[in-house]
XYZ file of C-alpha atoms in Angstrom:
643
model
C -29.083 15.991 -81.865
C -28.884 19.726 -82.551
C -29.714 20.678 -86.130
C -27.360 23.246 -87.673
C -27.845 25.471 -90.680
C -25.514 27.819 -92.541
C -25.179 31.343 -91.179
C -25.341 34.185 -93.687
C -22.036 35.463 -95.154
C -19.790 37.186 -92.649
C -19.254 40.330 -94.711
C -22.877 41.571 -94.540
C -22.612 45.187 -93.327
C -25.730 46.816 -94.762
C -28.332 45.357 -92.382
C -29.139 45.171 -88.681
C -26.762 46.748 -86.166
C -24.461 48.115 -88.847
C -27.014 50.570 -90.233
C -28.179 51.933 -86.876
C -24.995 53.391 -85.419
C -24.021 56.837 -84.174
C -23.218 58.563 -87.474
C -19.973 60.341 -88.445
C -18.772 61.989 -91.640
C -15.888 60.364 -93.490
C -12.527 61.420 -92.107
C -9.977 63.355 -94.138
C -6.493 61.838 -94.414
C -4.188 63.011 -91.638
C -1.329 65.334 -92.498
C 0.529 64.666 -89.242
C 4.209 64.044 -89.983
C 5.802 60.779 -88.928
C 8.441 61.389 -86.223
C 11.971 60.205 -86.840
C 11.753 57.370 -84.341
C 14.538 55.459 -82.611
C 18.028 55.199 -84.014
C 18.728 51.640 -85.101
C 15.171 50.298 -84.885
C 14.125 48.383 -87.979
C 10.818 49.205 -89.605
C 7.757 47.643 -88.046
C 6.000 45.008 -90.103
C 2.563 45.663 -91.599
C 1.019 43.410 -88.945
C 2.248 45.678 -86.179
C 1.431 48.870 -88.003
C -2.092 47.573 -88.450
C -2.281 47.399 -84.672
C -2.383 51.181 -84.651
C 0.861 52.090 -82.926
C 2.623 53.766 -85.842
C -0.517 55.508 -87.059
C -0.355 59.007 -85.613
C -3.773 59.755 -87.109
C -5.078 58.100 -83.934
C -3.387 60.807 -81.886
C -4.982 64.122 -82.909
C -3.169 66.791 -80.957
C -5.057 68.430 -78.158
C -8.339 66.945 -76.933
C -8.031 64.453 -74.097
C -11.696 63.320 -74.140
C -12.625 64.654 -70.709
C -16.415 64.763 -70.532
C -19.330 63.076 -68.828
C -20.329 59.910 -70.670
C -24.022 59.043 -71.346
C -24.124 55.954 -69.144
C -27.893 55.471 -68.859
C -28.198 55.340 -65.105
C -24.883 53.686 -64.285
C -21.887 55.510 -62.764
C -22.161 58.911 -64.509
C -18.703 60.334 -63.807
C -15.949 60.628 -66.396
C -12.469 59.412 -65.517
C -11.032 62.770 -64.492
C -14.179 63.956 -62.715
C -13.510 61.706 -59.766
C -15.638 59.217 -57.925
C -19.359 59.489 -57.329
C -18.766 58.295 -53.771
C -19.621 55.279 -51.593
C -16.716 53.043 -52.560
C -13.363 51.903 -51.219
C -10.636 54.474 -50.653
C -7.854 53.049 -52.805
C -6.546 53.462 -56.333
C -5.295 50.027 -57.419
C -3.689 50.540 -60.837
C 0.039 50.967 -61.415
C 1.946 53.030 -63.976
C 5.322 52.733 -65.686
C 7.012 55.932 -64.547
C 9.729 55.632 -67.195
C 7.250 55.744 -70.057
C 5.369 58.507 -68.264
C 8.526 60.622 -68.242
C 9.012 59.919 -71.938
C 5.446 61.131 -72.530
C 6.192 64.337 -70.677
C 4.120 63.616 -67.578
C 4.635 62.548 -64.006
C 2.169 60.641 -61.869
C 1.500 61.390 -58.231
C 0.206 58.094 -56.863
C 0.836 58.822 -53.210
C -2.816 59.483 -52.390
C -5.024 56.788 -50.843
C -8.031 58.080 -52.767
C -10.070 55.969 -55.154
C -9.908 58.827 -57.653
C -7.264 58.639 -60.352
C -3.777 59.801 -59.266
C -2.803 63.211 -60.506
C -1.183 63.169 -63.946
C 0.586 66.460 -64.492
C 2.799 67.833 -67.214
C 6.424 67.069 -66.564
C 9.683 67.293 -68.434
C 10.123 64.794 -71.281
C 13.242 62.775 -70.516
C 14.359 60.292 -73.138
C 16.251 58.020 -70.752
C 14.678 54.733 -71.773
C 14.783 54.672 -75.574
C 17.663 52.169 -75.540
C 15.689 49.919 -73.183
C 12.653 50.032 -75.486
C 14.885 49.115 -78.419
C 16.642 46.315 -76.535
C 13.562 44.606 -75.133
C 11.461 45.034 -78.250
C 14.373 43.839 -80.383
C 13.449 46.562 -82.851
C 9.981 45.145 -83.448
C 7.392 47.755 -82.649
C 10.045 49.825 -80.871
C 9.562 52.745 -83.241
C 5.820 52.657 -82.800
C 5.878 52.455 -78.994
C 8.448 55.228 -78.864
C 6.647 57.442 -81.387
C 3.209 57.269 -79.822
C 4.593 57.776 -76.320
C 6.511 60.865 -77.425
C 3.463 62.070 -79.370
C 1.527 62.172 -76.105
C 3.967 64.810 -74.857
C 2.721 67.130 -77.621
C -0.696 67.491 -75.973
C -2.173 70.983 -75.942
C -4.177 70.600 -72.742
C -3.627 68.889 -69.368
C -3.178 65.105 -69.555
C -6.439 63.205 -69.703
C -8.035 59.995 -70.962
C -5.898 59.777 -74.088
C -2.681 60.039 -72.091
C -3.940 57.463 -69.580
C -4.818 54.791 -72.142
C -1.815 55.620 -74.325
C 0.573 55.041 -71.433
C -1.182 51.807 -70.462
C -1.169 50.475 -73.991
C 2.431 51.298 -74.839
C 3.596 49.874 -71.540
C 1.541 46.733 -72.259
C 3.365 46.272 -75.552
C 6.709 46.911 -73.904
C 6.095 44.484 -71.029
C 4.840 41.822 -73.467
C 8.151 42.074 -75.294
C 9.906 41.806 -71.943
C 7.916 38.699 -70.952
C 8.168 36.797 -74.214
C 11.863 37.582 -74.551
C 12.497 36.087 -71.095
C 10.016 33.248 -71.703
C 11.988 32.031 -74.716
C 14.904 31.429 -72.342
C 12.888 29.941 -69.475
C 11.161 27.424 -71.752
C 14.510 25.762 -72.530
C 15.870 26.007 -68.986
C 18.024 29.070 -69.528
C 17.934 32.667 -68.351
C 17.024 33.970 -64.923
C 13.397 32.864 -64.850
C 11.892 36.329 -64.722
C 11.056 39.386 -66.833
C 11.112 43.048 -65.876
C 7.669 44.555 -65.301
C 8.662 48.181 -65.928
C 11.210 50.168 -67.913
C 12.999 51.368 -64.770
C 13.518 47.763 -63.562
C 11.892 48.157 -60.161
C 9.835 44.918 -60.143
C 9.863 41.458 -61.713
C 7.495 38.930 -63.262
C 8.542 35.415 -62.279
C 7.849 32.257 -64.305
C 6.677 29.141 -62.441
C 5.847 25.590 -63.471
C 2.284 24.279 -63.142
C 2.435 20.486 -62.793
C -1.104 20.003 -61.453
C -3.345 17.841 -63.620
C -6.820 16.855 -62.478
C -7.883 13.405 -63.710
C -11.619 13.985 -63.539
C -14.584 11.795 -64.319
C -14.359 9.468 -67.326
C -15.117 11.445 -70.482
C -14.602 11.587 -74.205
C -11.280 13.433 -74.790
C -12.955 15.495 -77.512
C -15.401 16.885 -74.951
C -12.794 19.319 -73.624
C -11.621 20.498 -77.037
C -11.361 24.276 -77.165
C -12.761 25.788 -80.346
C -11.630 28.620 -82.595
C -14.455 30.961 -81.631
C -15.578 31.314 -85.235
C -18.602 29.398 -86.528
C -20.372 29.414 -89.868
C -23.319 27.334 -88.629
C -25.988 27.778 -85.988
C -29.300 26.322 -84.899
C -32.522 27.523 -86.555
C -33.526 29.077 -83.209
C -30.241 31.001 -83.043
C -30.522 32.266 -86.615
C -34.118 33.366 -86.026
C -33.143 35.257 -82.862
C -30.191 36.963 -84.593
C -32.330 38.124 -87.506
C -35.031 39.351 -85.123
C -32.595 41.466 -83.101
C -30.398 42.790 -85.906
C -27.315 40.600 -85.548
C -26.270 40.021 -89.135
C -23.169 38.794 -90.925
C -20.140 38.593 -88.642
C -22.279 39.502 -85.625
C -24.258 36.267 -86.118
C -21.150 34.349 -85.043
C -21.898 33.150 -81.542
C -18.687 34.256 -79.835
C -18.992 37.808 -81.147
C -22.761 38.065 -80.750
C -22.952 37.347 -77.025
C -20.325 40.022 -76.410
C -23.208 42.519 -76.647
C -24.174 41.731 -73.037
C -21.896 44.487 -71.757
C -22.755 47.306 -74.150
C -26.492 46.631 -73.912
C -26.134 46.313 -70.134
C -24.688 49.827 -70.024
C -26.690 51.613 -72.711
C -29.765 49.465 -73.295
C -30.741 48.483 -76.830
C -29.638 51.769 -78.407
C -27.447 53.160 -81.216
C -24.713 53.882 -78.646
C -24.706 50.222 -77.589
C -24.679 49.009 -81.191
C -21.788 51.342 -82.032
C -19.791 49.954 -79.105
C -20.540 46.373 -80.184
C -19.202 47.060 -83.691
C -16.038 48.695 -82.326
C -15.437 45.962 -79.767
C -15.427 43.208 -82.400
C -12.045 44.596 -83.474
C -10.624 43.185 -80.246
C -11.565 39.683 -81.354
C -9.909 40.233 -84.718
C -6.681 41.206 -82.965
C -6.792 38.518 -80.265
C -7.851 35.572 -82.435
C -5.656 36.500 -85.424
C -8.584 37.005 -87.794
C -6.854 39.696 -89.868
C -5.870 37.665 -92.918
C -7.179 39.196 -96.140
C -8.506 35.875 -97.426
C -10.818 35.317 -94.454
C -14.544 35.773 -95.129
C -14.852 38.127 -92.143
C -12.364 40.626 -93.569
C -15.149 42.739 -95.078
C -16.673 43.364 -91.661
C -13.228 44.148 -90.236
C -12.727 46.831 -92.870
C -16.190 48.239 -92.132
C -15.480 48.433 -88.380
C -12.008 49.916 -88.934
C -13.453 52.563 -91.221
C -16.116 53.401 -88.634
C -13.431 53.788 -85.970
C -11.233 55.960 -88.179
C -14.191 58.288 -88.807
C -15.364 58.329 -85.185
C -12.139 59.678 -83.692
C -11.899 62.960 -85.665
C -15.688 63.185 -86.006
C -16.092 63.296 -82.246
C -13.829 66.354 -82.130
C -15.986 68.446 -84.461
C -17.186 71.744 -82.920
C -20.831 70.683 -82.762
C -20.355 66.978 -81.993
C -23.117 65.545 -79.806
C -22.337 63.930 -76.455
C -23.003 60.543 -78.056
C -20.510 61.285 -80.836
C -17.917 62.436 -78.308
C -18.465 59.270 -76.318
C -18.105 56.909 -79.282
C -15.045 58.860 -80.428
C -13.346 58.418 -77.062
C -14.309 54.731 -77.083
C -12.782 54.371 -80.559
C -9.626 56.218 -79.536
C -9.091 54.076 -76.456
C -9.814 50.834 -78.282
C -7.309 51.883 -80.958
C -4.626 51.706 -78.284
C -6.021 48.679 -76.459
C -6.603 46.437 -79.459
C -3.296 47.493 -80.971
C -1.585 46.203 -77.833
C -3.562 42.950 -78.000
C -2.377 42.350 -81.540
C 1.227 43.041 -80.556
C 0.971 40.429 -77.784
C -0.739 37.957 -80.111
C 2.003 38.350 -82.721
C 4.707 37.827 -80.099
C 3.009 34.579 -79.056
C 2.672 33.541 -82.680
C 6.325 34.192 -83.467
C 7.485 32.325 -80.350
C 5.263 29.390 -81.294
C 7.167 28.927 -84.546
C 10.166 27.744 -82.522
C 9.118 26.792 -79.002
C 6.854 24.248 -77.389
C 5.005 25.136 -74.184
C 6.582 24.668 -70.778
C 3.407 24.243 -68.745
C 3.183 27.127 -66.312
C 2.568 30.831 -65.958
C 3.630 34.144 -64.447
C 3.657 35.659 -60.959
C 3.860 39.452 -60.636
C 5.646 41.153 -57.738
C 3.978 44.561 -58.206
C 0.270 43.906 -57.785
C -0.764 47.376 -58.983
C 1.140 47.021 -62.258
C -0.360 43.545 -62.552
C -3.850 45.002 -62.142
C -3.119 47.515 -64.921
C -1.923 44.714 -67.182
C -5.126 42.750 -66.654
C -7.273 45.817 -67.352
C -5.436 46.221 -70.635
C -5.288 42.536 -71.525
C -9.025 41.961 -71.114
C -9.584 44.427 -73.948
C -11.620 46.961 -71.988
C -9.194 49.787 -71.328
C -11.550 51.902 -73.424
C -13.736 51.683 -70.338
C -11.516 54.400 -68.887
C -13.440 56.788 -71.109
C -16.784 55.303 -70.106
C -17.452 56.759 -66.683
C -14.465 55.349 -64.828
C -13.847 58.227 -62.451
C -13.720 55.728 -59.610
C -10.619 53.558 -59.311
C -12.692 50.736 -57.885
C -14.958 50.847 -60.928
C -11.967 50.473 -63.247
C -10.806 47.511 -61.161
C -14.219 45.909 -61.511
C -13.820 46.149 -65.301
C -10.536 44.321 -64.893
C -12.297 41.500 -63.045
C -13.655 40.166 -66.341
C -10.015 39.227 -67.087
C -9.803 37.361 -63.764
C -13.071 35.495 -64.348
C -11.757 34.451 -67.748
C -8.548 33.176 -66.158
C -10.441 30.981 -63.700
C -12.436 29.102 -66.347
C -9.493 29.003 -68.788
C -6.778 27.983 -66.322
C -5.797 24.586 -67.724
C -5.890 25.831 -71.319
C -3.698 28.851 -70.528
C -1.158 26.638 -68.773
C -1.124 24.373 -71.806
C -0.706 27.072 -74.456
C 1.885 29.322 -72.842
C -0.499 32.223 -72.173
C 1.314 34.460 -69.684
C -1.723 36.605 -68.928
C -3.495 34.198 -66.560
C -3.896 35.802 -63.147
C -4.562 32.737 -60.991
C -0.893 31.993 -60.254
C -0.305 35.528 -58.978
C -3.366 35.191 -56.737
C -1.995 31.876 -55.414
C 1.565 33.279 -55.046
C 2.815 30.805 -57.631
C 1.530 27.676 -55.893
C -0.558 25.058 -57.706
C -1.630 22.760 -54.862
C -5.371 22.465 -54.269
C -5.451 24.617 -51.128
C -3.624 27.485 -52.846
C -5.906 27.340 -55.869
C -8.938 27.212 -53.560
C -7.668 30.354 -51.840
C -7.264 32.095 -55.217
C -10.789 31.117 -56.280
C -12.262 32.273 -52.961
C -10.641 35.694 -53.425
C -12.239 36.038 -56.866
C -15.668 34.978 -55.600
C -15.351 37.365 -52.657
C -14.887 40.342 -55.017
C -17.948 39.189 -56.985
C -19.939 39.083 -53.738
C -18.729 42.587 -52.902
C -19.500 44.173 -56.277
C -22.869 42.428 -56.634
C -24.145 44.308 -53.572
C -22.035 47.473 -53.409
C -22.176 48.656 -57.039
C -24.030 46.170 -59.282
C -25.152 48.819 -61.769
C -21.871 50.667 -62.213
C -20.350 50.620 -65.675
C -17.338 48.687 -64.363
C -19.096 46.100 -62.220
C -21.376 45.071 -65.090
C -18.293 43.565 -66.719
C -18.413 40.653 -64.248
C -21.819 39.218 -65.221
C -20.953 40.059 -68.835
C -17.812 37.939 -68.598
C -19.704 35.014 -67.086
C -22.458 35.171 -69.694
C -19.914 35.361 -72.520
C -17.926 32.370 -71.269
C -21.022 30.240 -70.862
C -22.510 31.103 -74.246
C -19.659 31.598 -76.702
C -18.608 28.810 -79.025
C -14.975 28.770 -77.902
C -14.684 27.867 -74.213
C -15.950 24.429 -73.053
C -17.013 25.813 -69.680
C -19.970 23.490 -69.189
C -17.917 20.409 -70.079
C -15.117 21.388 -67.663
C -17.558 21.920 -64.801
C -19.050 18.451 -65.309
C -15.763 16.578 -65.774
C -14.446 17.689 -62.360
C -14.720 15.100 -59.595
C -13.264 17.379 -56.941
C -15.217 17.281 -53.636
C -15.883 21.019 -53.990
C -15.625 24.084 -51.773
C -19.278 24.714 -51.010
C -20.766 28.235 -51.049
C -18.365 31.179 -50.851
C -19.840 33.220 -48.001
C -17.252 36.001 -47.775
C -16.902 39.417 -49.388
C -13.865 41.637 -50.052
C -12.513 44.467 -52.171
C -9.861 43.850 -54.818
C -7.493 46.017 -52.784
C -7.839 43.586 -49.875
C -7.420 40.289 -51.745
C -5.616 41.284 -54.955
C -3.254 44.077 -53.943
C -2.577 43.176 -50.297
C -3.015 39.427 -50.839
C -5.135 38.947 -47.716
C -7.850 36.363 -47.179
C -11.446 37.707 -47.246
C -13.162 37.767 -43.848
C -16.400 39.764 -44.214
C -19.282 37.271 -44.045
C -22.307 37.327 -46.369
C -25.590 35.413 -46.299
C -26.872 34.158 -49.655
C -30.274 33.399 -48.107
C -30.959 30.174 -50.030
C -34.600 29.201 -50.490
C -36.391 26.275 -52.126
C -38.897 26.590 -54.955
C -40.093 25.265 -58.304
C -38.257 25.949 -61.561
C -38.973 24.093 -64.813
C -40.910 21.478 -62.857
C -37.982 20.808 -60.508
C -37.591 21.646 -56.833
C -34.397 23.684 -56.604
C -32.586 25.971 -54.169
C -31.638 29.482 -55.233
C -30.868 32.760 -53.489
C -33.774 34.938 -52.405
C -32.427 37.582 -54.780
C -32.816 35.219 -57.743
C -36.334 34.193 -56.737
C -37.274 37.881 -56.519
C -35.868 38.512 -59.983
C -37.716 35.523 -61.467
C -41.001 36.596 -59.841
C -40.890 39.852 -61.830
C -40.416 38.079 -65.182
C -43.762 37.094 -66.673
C -42.130 35.798 -69.880
C -40.203 32.946 -68.256
C -37.112 33.783 -70.349
C -34.930 34.632 -67.336
C -35.910 31.272 -65.831
C -34.464 29.568 -68.930
C -31.151 31.350 -68.390
C -31.009 30.191 -64.768
C -32.090 26.660 -65.633
C -29.857 25.977 -68.637
C -26.954 28.045 -67.311
C -26.968 26.777 -63.730
C -29.577 24.278 -62.525
C -29.050 21.791 -65.378
C -25.333 21.698 -64.599
C -25.974 21.092 -60.904
C -28.345 18.246 -61.805
C -25.674 16.557 -63.909
C -23.067 16.978 -61.193
C -25.429 15.535 -58.563
C -25.925 12.434 -60.734
C -22.117 12.113 -61.252
C -22.836 12.039 -64.963
C -20.813 13.546 -67.795
C -23.251 14.258 -70.665
C -22.374 13.758 -74.299
C -21.068 16.562 -76.500
C -24.441 16.621 -78.294
C -26.357 17.120 -75.049
C -24.066 19.937 -73.987
C -24.358 21.600 -77.411
C -28.167 21.605 -77.124
C -28.038 23.158 -73.656
C -25.505 25.787 -74.772
C -27.738 26.733 -77.697
C -30.881 27.021 -75.559
C -28.937 29.141 -73.089
C -27.517 31.363 -75.832
C -30.924 32.091 -77.356
C -32.446 32.830 -73.935
C -29.567 35.169 -73.068
C -29.933 37.124 -76.306
C -33.680 37.462 -75.699
C -33.179 38.786 -72.163
C -30.620 41.373 -73.242
C -32.646 42.649 -76.196
C -36.163 42.592 -74.727
C -35.815 43.323 -71.005
C -35.485 46.803 -69.588
C -31.787 47.521 -69.146
C -31.788 47.386 -65.336
C -33.836 44.149 -65.303
C -31.438 42.476 -67.745
C -28.447 43.491 -65.614
C -30.105 42.135 -62.461
C -30.855 38.807 -64.189
C -27.179 38.511 -65.180
C -26.014 39.313 -61.641
C -28.324 36.677 -60.156
C -26.847 34.129 -62.561
C -23.218 34.947 -61.786
C -23.754 34.955 -58.007
C -25.535 31.584 -58.148
C -22.700 29.914 -60.093
C -19.633 31.587 -58.556
C -20.633 32.285 -54.959
C -23.849 30.660 -53.735
C -22.555 27.399 -55.235
C -19.056 26.274 -56.234
C -19.963 25.467 -59.841
C -17.230 27.649 -61.366
C -14.650 26.169 -59.008
C -15.388 22.860 -60.715
C -14.925 24.556 -64.096
C -11.511 25.803 -62.981
C -10.389 22.400 -61.676
C -11.963 20.570 -64.619
C -9.998 22.727 -67.075
C -6.729 21.370 -65.650
C -7.785 17.916 -66.827
C -6.542 19.072 -70.201
C -2.858 18.249 -70.705
C -1.055 18.074 -74.033
C 2.158 19.054 -75.785
C 1.502 22.252 -77.689
C 3.162 25.195 -79.369
C 3.258 28.571 -77.607
C 0.191 30.638 -78.508
C -1.561 27.633 -79.998
C -5.076 28.506 -78.854
C -5.458 30.995 -81.725
C -5.536 30.378 -85.453
C -2.146 30.607 -87.124
C -1.326 32.658 -90.199
C -2.616 29.848 -92.404
C -5.986 30.118 -90.614
C -5.522 26.761 -88.894
C -6.160 26.084 -85.195
C -3.925 23.428 -83.635
C -6.160 20.544 -82.593
C -7.012 20.449 -78.881
C -6.693 16.707 -78.372
C -5.561 15.250 -75.085
C -2.249 13.446 -74.820
């Protein structure tokens, strides 16, 4: 049985990562006047204002953050500099043209280039303010309106700030649209759809999801989803955290393993540590960890203060490229995480009245849908991180899709409208349709793993897999072992997102995983030649632990038709987590990224392990409140017990 000890207090901010960041001077209070806002809109609550929308200090007039980011060998181009070449020829993100007009820009998306469509200054036309007010029911309407109009006051051509501002404000608007319509659909009323854009050109349809997989016999508690916040860890985990500078809040397992992406891009550097600190704010917004009486509030205030200093500090005349980069990251996350909190609060408010109607959403406009997923996965700040290629931005979005696969049953059961699987399956929940959706996801992984594995966007895919396997929230391992589905076998096809996600076509390009036998941890196993090559270069044996505990051990249990106990799974998760942290902090950046790619390809493509996770997650079925997979305002998580 795994021994657990107390983690240090969450509000430690004077040790480890927190004292080795890109430095900024303290910001001066903004003197920007508040605009008058919409007629008839009631004041936004403090919760929404805290999301950043009504705070015009986050919108300094002028600079659009157009510069080359220091991406340490990955895709070096900034968003408006265009693509570095050798990719698909499509831009796959959609825009709300009504909000764009309100922001004083127009978007020319007629080109088939992978470079971002031209955003040019247009004439600000306030034709949709009444629609914002109606769909937002006053809540957050002022803030969405104000920040959109503020974008029209730019003093240079539209750039990164305009891009992420439009995405974020549209995300808040469309969330209001969805949850307003959902409240009717849940009780059998309304038209069963929401509008996806302010000009009412496309719809988001709601569909039921009756599928429930029975699975192998198991303890109902085995599939319990957790809050994602822990105050205990194993001695090995605590030792590793202290060794690598993860202190206080960053010792918490779910937040700690999120460093895979930033370290994968920047190596173990102050830039990476600064990004890790900023990105924790997304968890605060998504998991509802804002309450002042929570022990992690001290770290939240520290991170918020760092962000508020980084934005104006990056605009100083002699700011370094690293300061400019962190400032743009902070600016974009201000929008992105503000949107996430708006969506979380809408779920929370709906959950006070409504129980879940098990199902999800199907988007008509696949480009708008792709934009929503980019925003909802909390990485829209990646637009300022070398995303000149539209395909690279889409590959960032894929971390949202990977999350949806492993979380499918839980999203259906908690009323989460963000899950992408039903749109990929065209709203069908039979096994063949879900298998088609999974194959499309795996095909994009196959494509990115070969075509652009070291781009700043593609690295999000192995990051997402590592995070799901190692956090303390998602029971991924348990779900994969509960499934008694016959399986799909290896996914031997490759495709772009444009092919499978936008056009909805089946992947047809064949790939060869080149499976070979060999010895690992005293067992004869079969892995791809790519993985064997990666392991041969690692003299420490740490990467082998990641592959064994994160992949081979699971295959062994499945082959024996055995569902391990919760204690056994906890021990494996902990060993995997410690090995992952060691790889990311001690390997050369490129070697760590390659190890993560080998892992994700083994589990998603060369085997069907994550298909079993997806099917196993639908074993969970219970009557729940909407938005019940996050803590409520009393800091309580509704118990995940099976009906």
